PDB file of C-alpha atoms in Angstrom:
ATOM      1  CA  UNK A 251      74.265 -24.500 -63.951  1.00 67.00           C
ATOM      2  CA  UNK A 252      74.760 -26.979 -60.769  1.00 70.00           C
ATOM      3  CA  UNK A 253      75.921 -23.651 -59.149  1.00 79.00           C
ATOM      4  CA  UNK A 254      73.851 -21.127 -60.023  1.00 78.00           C
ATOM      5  CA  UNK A 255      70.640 -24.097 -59.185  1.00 74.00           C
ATOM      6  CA  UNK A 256      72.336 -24.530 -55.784  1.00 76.00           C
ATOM      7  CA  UNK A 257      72.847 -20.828 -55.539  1.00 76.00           C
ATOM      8  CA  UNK A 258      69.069 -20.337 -56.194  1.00 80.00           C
ATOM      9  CA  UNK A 259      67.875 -22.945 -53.780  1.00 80.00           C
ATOM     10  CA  UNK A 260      70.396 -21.630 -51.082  1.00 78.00           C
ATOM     11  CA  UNK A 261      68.515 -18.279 -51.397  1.00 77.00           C
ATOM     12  CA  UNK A 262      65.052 -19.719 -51.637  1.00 79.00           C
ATOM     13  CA  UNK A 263      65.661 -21.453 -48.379  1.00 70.00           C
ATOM     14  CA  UNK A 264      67.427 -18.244 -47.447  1.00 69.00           C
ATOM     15  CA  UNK A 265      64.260 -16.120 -48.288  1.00 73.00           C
ATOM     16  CA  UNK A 266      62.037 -18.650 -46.773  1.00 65.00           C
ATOM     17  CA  UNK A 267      63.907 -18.860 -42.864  1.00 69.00           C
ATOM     18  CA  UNK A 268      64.122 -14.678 -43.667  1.00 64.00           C
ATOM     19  CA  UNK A 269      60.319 -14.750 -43.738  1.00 71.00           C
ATOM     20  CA  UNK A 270      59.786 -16.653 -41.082  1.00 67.00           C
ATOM     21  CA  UNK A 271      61.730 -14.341 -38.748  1.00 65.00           C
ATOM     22  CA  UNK A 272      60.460 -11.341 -40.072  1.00 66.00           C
ATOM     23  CA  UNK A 273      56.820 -13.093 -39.969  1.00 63.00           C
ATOM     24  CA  UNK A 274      58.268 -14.068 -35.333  1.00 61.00           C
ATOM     25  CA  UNK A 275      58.408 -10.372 -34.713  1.00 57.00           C
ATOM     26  CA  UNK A 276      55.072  -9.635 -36.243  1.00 56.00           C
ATOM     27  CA  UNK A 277      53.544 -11.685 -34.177  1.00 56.00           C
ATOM     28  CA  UNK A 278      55.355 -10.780 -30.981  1.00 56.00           C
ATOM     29  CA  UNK A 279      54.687  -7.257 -31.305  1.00 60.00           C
ATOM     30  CA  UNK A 280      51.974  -5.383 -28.987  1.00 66.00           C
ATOM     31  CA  UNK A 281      49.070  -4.162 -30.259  1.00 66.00           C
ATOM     32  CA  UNK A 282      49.218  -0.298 -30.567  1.00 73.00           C
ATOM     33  CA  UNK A 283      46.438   0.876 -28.143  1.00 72.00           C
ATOM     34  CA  UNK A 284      43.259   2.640 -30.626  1.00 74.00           C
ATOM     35  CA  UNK A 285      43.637   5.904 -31.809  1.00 79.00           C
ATOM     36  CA  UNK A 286      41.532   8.580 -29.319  1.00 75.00           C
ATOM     37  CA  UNK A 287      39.154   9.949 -31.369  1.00 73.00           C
ATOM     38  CA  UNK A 288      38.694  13.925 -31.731  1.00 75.00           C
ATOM     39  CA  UNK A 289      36.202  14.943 -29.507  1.00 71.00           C
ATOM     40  CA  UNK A 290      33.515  17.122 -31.108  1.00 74.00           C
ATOM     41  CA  UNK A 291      32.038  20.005 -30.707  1.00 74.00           C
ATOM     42  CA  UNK A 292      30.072  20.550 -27.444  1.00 74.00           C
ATOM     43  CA  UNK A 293      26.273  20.956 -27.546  1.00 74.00           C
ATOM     44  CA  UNK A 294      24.653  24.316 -26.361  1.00 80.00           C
ATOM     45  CA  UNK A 295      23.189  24.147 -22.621  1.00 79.00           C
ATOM     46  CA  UNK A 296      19.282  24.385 -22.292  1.00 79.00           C
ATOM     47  CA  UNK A 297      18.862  27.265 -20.351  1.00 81.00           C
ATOM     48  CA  UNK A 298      16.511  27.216 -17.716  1.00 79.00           C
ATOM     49  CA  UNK A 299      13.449  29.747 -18.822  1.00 80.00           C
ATOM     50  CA  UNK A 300      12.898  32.838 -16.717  1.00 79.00           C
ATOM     51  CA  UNK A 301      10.688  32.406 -13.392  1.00 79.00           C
ATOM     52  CA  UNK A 302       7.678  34.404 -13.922  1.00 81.00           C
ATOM     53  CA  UNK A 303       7.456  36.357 -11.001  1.00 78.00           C
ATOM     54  CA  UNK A 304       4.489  35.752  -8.323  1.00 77.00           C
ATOM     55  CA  UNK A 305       1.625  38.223  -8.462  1.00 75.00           C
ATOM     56  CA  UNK A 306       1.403  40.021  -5.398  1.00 69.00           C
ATOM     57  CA  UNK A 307      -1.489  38.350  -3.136  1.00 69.00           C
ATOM     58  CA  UNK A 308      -3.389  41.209  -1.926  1.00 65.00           C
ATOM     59  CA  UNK A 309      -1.559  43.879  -4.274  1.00 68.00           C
ATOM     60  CA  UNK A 310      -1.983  47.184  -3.046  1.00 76.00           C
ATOM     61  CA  UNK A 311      -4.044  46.135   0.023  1.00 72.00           C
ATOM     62  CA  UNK A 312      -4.212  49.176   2.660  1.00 79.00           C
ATOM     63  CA  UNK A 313      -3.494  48.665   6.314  1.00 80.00           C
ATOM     64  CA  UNK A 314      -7.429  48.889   7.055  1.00 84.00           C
ATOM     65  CA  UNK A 315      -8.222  46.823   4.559  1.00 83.00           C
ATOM     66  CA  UNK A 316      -5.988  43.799   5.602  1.00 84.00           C
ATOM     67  CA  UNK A 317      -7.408  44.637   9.078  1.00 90.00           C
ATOM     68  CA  UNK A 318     -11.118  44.508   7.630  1.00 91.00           C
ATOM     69  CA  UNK A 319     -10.132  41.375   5.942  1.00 88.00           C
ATOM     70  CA  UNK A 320      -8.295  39.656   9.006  1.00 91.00           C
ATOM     71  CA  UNK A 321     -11.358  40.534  11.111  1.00 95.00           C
ATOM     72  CA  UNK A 322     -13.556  38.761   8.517  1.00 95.00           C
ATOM     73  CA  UNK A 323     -11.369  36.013   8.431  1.00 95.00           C
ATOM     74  CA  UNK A 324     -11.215  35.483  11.740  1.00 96.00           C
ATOM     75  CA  UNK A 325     -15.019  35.774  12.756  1.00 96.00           C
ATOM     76  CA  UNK A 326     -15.406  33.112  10.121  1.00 96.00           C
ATOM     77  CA  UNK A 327     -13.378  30.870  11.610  1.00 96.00           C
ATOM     78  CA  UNK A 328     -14.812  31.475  15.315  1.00 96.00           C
ATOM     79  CA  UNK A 329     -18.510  30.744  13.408  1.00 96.00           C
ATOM     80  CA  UNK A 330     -17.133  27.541  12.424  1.00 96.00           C
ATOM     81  CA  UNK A 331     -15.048  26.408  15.689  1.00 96.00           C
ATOM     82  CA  UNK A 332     -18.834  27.131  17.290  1.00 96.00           C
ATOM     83  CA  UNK A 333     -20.411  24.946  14.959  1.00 96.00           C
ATOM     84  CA  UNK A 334     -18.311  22.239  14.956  1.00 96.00           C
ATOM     85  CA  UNK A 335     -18.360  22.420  18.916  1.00 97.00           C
ATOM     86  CA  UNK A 336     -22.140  22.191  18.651  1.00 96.00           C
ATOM     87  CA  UNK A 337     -21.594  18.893  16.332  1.00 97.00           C
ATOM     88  CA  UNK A 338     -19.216  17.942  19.011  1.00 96.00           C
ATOM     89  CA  UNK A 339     -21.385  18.163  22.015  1.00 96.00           C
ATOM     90  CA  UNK A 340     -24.911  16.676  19.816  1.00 96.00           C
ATOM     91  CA  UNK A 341     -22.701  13.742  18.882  1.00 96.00           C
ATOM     92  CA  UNK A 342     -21.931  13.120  22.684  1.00 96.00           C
ATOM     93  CA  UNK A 343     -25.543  13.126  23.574  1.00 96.00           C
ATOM     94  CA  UNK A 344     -26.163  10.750  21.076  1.00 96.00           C
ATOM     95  CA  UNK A 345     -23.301   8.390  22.017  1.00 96.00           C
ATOM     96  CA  UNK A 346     -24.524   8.615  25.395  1.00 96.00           C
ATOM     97  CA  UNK A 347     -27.993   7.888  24.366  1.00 96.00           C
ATOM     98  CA  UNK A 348     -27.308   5.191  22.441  1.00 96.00           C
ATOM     99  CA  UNK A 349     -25.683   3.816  25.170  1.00 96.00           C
ATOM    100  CA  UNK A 350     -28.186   3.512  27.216  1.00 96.00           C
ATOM    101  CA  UNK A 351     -30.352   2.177  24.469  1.00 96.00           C
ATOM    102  CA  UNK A 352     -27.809  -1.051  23.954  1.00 96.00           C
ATOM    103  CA  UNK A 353     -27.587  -1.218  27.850  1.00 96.00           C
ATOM    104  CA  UNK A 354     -31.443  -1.482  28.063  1.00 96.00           C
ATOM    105  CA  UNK A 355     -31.535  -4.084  25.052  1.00 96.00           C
ATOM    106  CA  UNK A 356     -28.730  -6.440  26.865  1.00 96.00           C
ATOM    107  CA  UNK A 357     -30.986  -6.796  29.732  1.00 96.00           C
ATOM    108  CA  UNK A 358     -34.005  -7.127  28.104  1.00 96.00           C
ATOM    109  CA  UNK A 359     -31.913  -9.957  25.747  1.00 96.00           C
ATOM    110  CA  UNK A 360     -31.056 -11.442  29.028  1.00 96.00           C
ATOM    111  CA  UNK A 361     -34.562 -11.801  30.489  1.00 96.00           C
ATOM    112  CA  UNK A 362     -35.041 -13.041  27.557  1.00 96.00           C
ATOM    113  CA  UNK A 363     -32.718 -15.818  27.421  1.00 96.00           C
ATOM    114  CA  UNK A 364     -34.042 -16.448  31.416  1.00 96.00           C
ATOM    115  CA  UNK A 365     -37.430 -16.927  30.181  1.00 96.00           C
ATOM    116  CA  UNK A 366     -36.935 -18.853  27.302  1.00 96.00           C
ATOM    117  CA  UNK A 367     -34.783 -21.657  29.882  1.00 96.00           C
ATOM    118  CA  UNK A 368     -37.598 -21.342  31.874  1.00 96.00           C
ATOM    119  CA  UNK A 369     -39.885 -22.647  29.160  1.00 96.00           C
ATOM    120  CA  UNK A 370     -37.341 -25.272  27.878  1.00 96.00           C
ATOM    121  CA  UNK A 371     -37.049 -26.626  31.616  1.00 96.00           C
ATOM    122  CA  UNK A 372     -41.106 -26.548  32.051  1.00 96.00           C
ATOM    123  CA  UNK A 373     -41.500 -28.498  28.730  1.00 95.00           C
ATOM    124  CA  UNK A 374     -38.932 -30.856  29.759  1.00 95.00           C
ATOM    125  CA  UNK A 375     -40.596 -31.975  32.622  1.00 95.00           C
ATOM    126  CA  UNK A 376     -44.182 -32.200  31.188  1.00 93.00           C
ATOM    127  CA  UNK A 377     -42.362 -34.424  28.081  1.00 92.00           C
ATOM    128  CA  UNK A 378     -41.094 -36.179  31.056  1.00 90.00           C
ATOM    129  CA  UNK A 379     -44.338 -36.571  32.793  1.00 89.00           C
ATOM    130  CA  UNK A 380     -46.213 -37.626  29.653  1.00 88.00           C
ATOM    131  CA  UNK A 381     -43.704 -40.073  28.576  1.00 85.00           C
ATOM    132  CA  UNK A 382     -44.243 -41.620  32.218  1.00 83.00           C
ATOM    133  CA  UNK A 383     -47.930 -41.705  31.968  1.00 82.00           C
ATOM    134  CA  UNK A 384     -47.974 -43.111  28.533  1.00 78.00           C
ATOM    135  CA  UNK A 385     -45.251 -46.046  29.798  1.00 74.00           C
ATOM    136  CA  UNK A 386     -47.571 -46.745  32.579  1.00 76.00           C
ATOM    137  CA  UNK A 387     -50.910 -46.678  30.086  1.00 71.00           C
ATOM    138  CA  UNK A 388     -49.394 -48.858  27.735  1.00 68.00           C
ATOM    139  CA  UNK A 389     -47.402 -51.299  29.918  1.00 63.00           C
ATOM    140  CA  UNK A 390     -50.161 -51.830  32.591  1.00 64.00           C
ATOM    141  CA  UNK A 391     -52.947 -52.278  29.913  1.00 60.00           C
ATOM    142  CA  UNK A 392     -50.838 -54.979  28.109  1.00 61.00           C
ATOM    143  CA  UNK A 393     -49.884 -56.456  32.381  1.00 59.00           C
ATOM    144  CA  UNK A 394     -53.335 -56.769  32.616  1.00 56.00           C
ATOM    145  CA  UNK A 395     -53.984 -59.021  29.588  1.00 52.00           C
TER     146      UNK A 395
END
């Protein structure tokens, strides 16, 4: 009994180291890089959807008639260069005349600014003259007292 209790302790302790090993090289081991996964399937491409072709401008438009229509076109276009030329010119004259109408106002603002210091400078001297007179009034009549 001794040895068969010593025999099963020896191979508990046995089993236990064996474990421990076994339990090392577990833990040393590399991870096994993640399966790749199956691809699936591909989805259809959107297909573009057919251009719908461009309707002819003038369709069927004879040689005279593009002429006739050119022509048109292009006395149309003279009738409004003219008129905008005309707009051109009647806004000159206008510039120019108002012009002349701010040129005349500046002067007549600055004879106006002459005759109003004229005015300021008469009324300063007849403040000046009646502030004398009244100085004189009231300082001889008291004098004289």
């Amino acid at each position: 009994m001794k040895t068969s209790l010593v025999f099963g302790i020896a191979v508990i302790l046995l089993s236990f180291s064996f474990i421990q090993i076994i339990l090392a090289f577990e833990t040393e081991q590399e991870p096994e890089p993640p399966q790749i996964p199956q691809p699936s399937p591909a989805p259809e491409p959107i297909r573009m959807p057919d251009p719908t072709p461009i309707p002819d401008p003038f369709p069927k438009e004879s040689d005279s008639d593009k002429i006739q229509r050119l022509t048109d076109e292009n006395d149309k276009l003279k009738k409004e260069n003219n008129n905008l030329q005309n707009q051109i010119s009647s806004l000159k004259n206008e510039k120019s005349r108002l012009e002349s109408k701010i040129s005349e106002l500046n002067d007549s603002i600055q004879n106006l600014k002459e005759i109003t210091m004229e005015q300021i400078h008469v009324i300063m001297e007849l403040v000046n003259k009646m502030k004398d007179v009244l100085f004189e009034k009231i300082f001889t009549n008291t004098i004289n007292l």
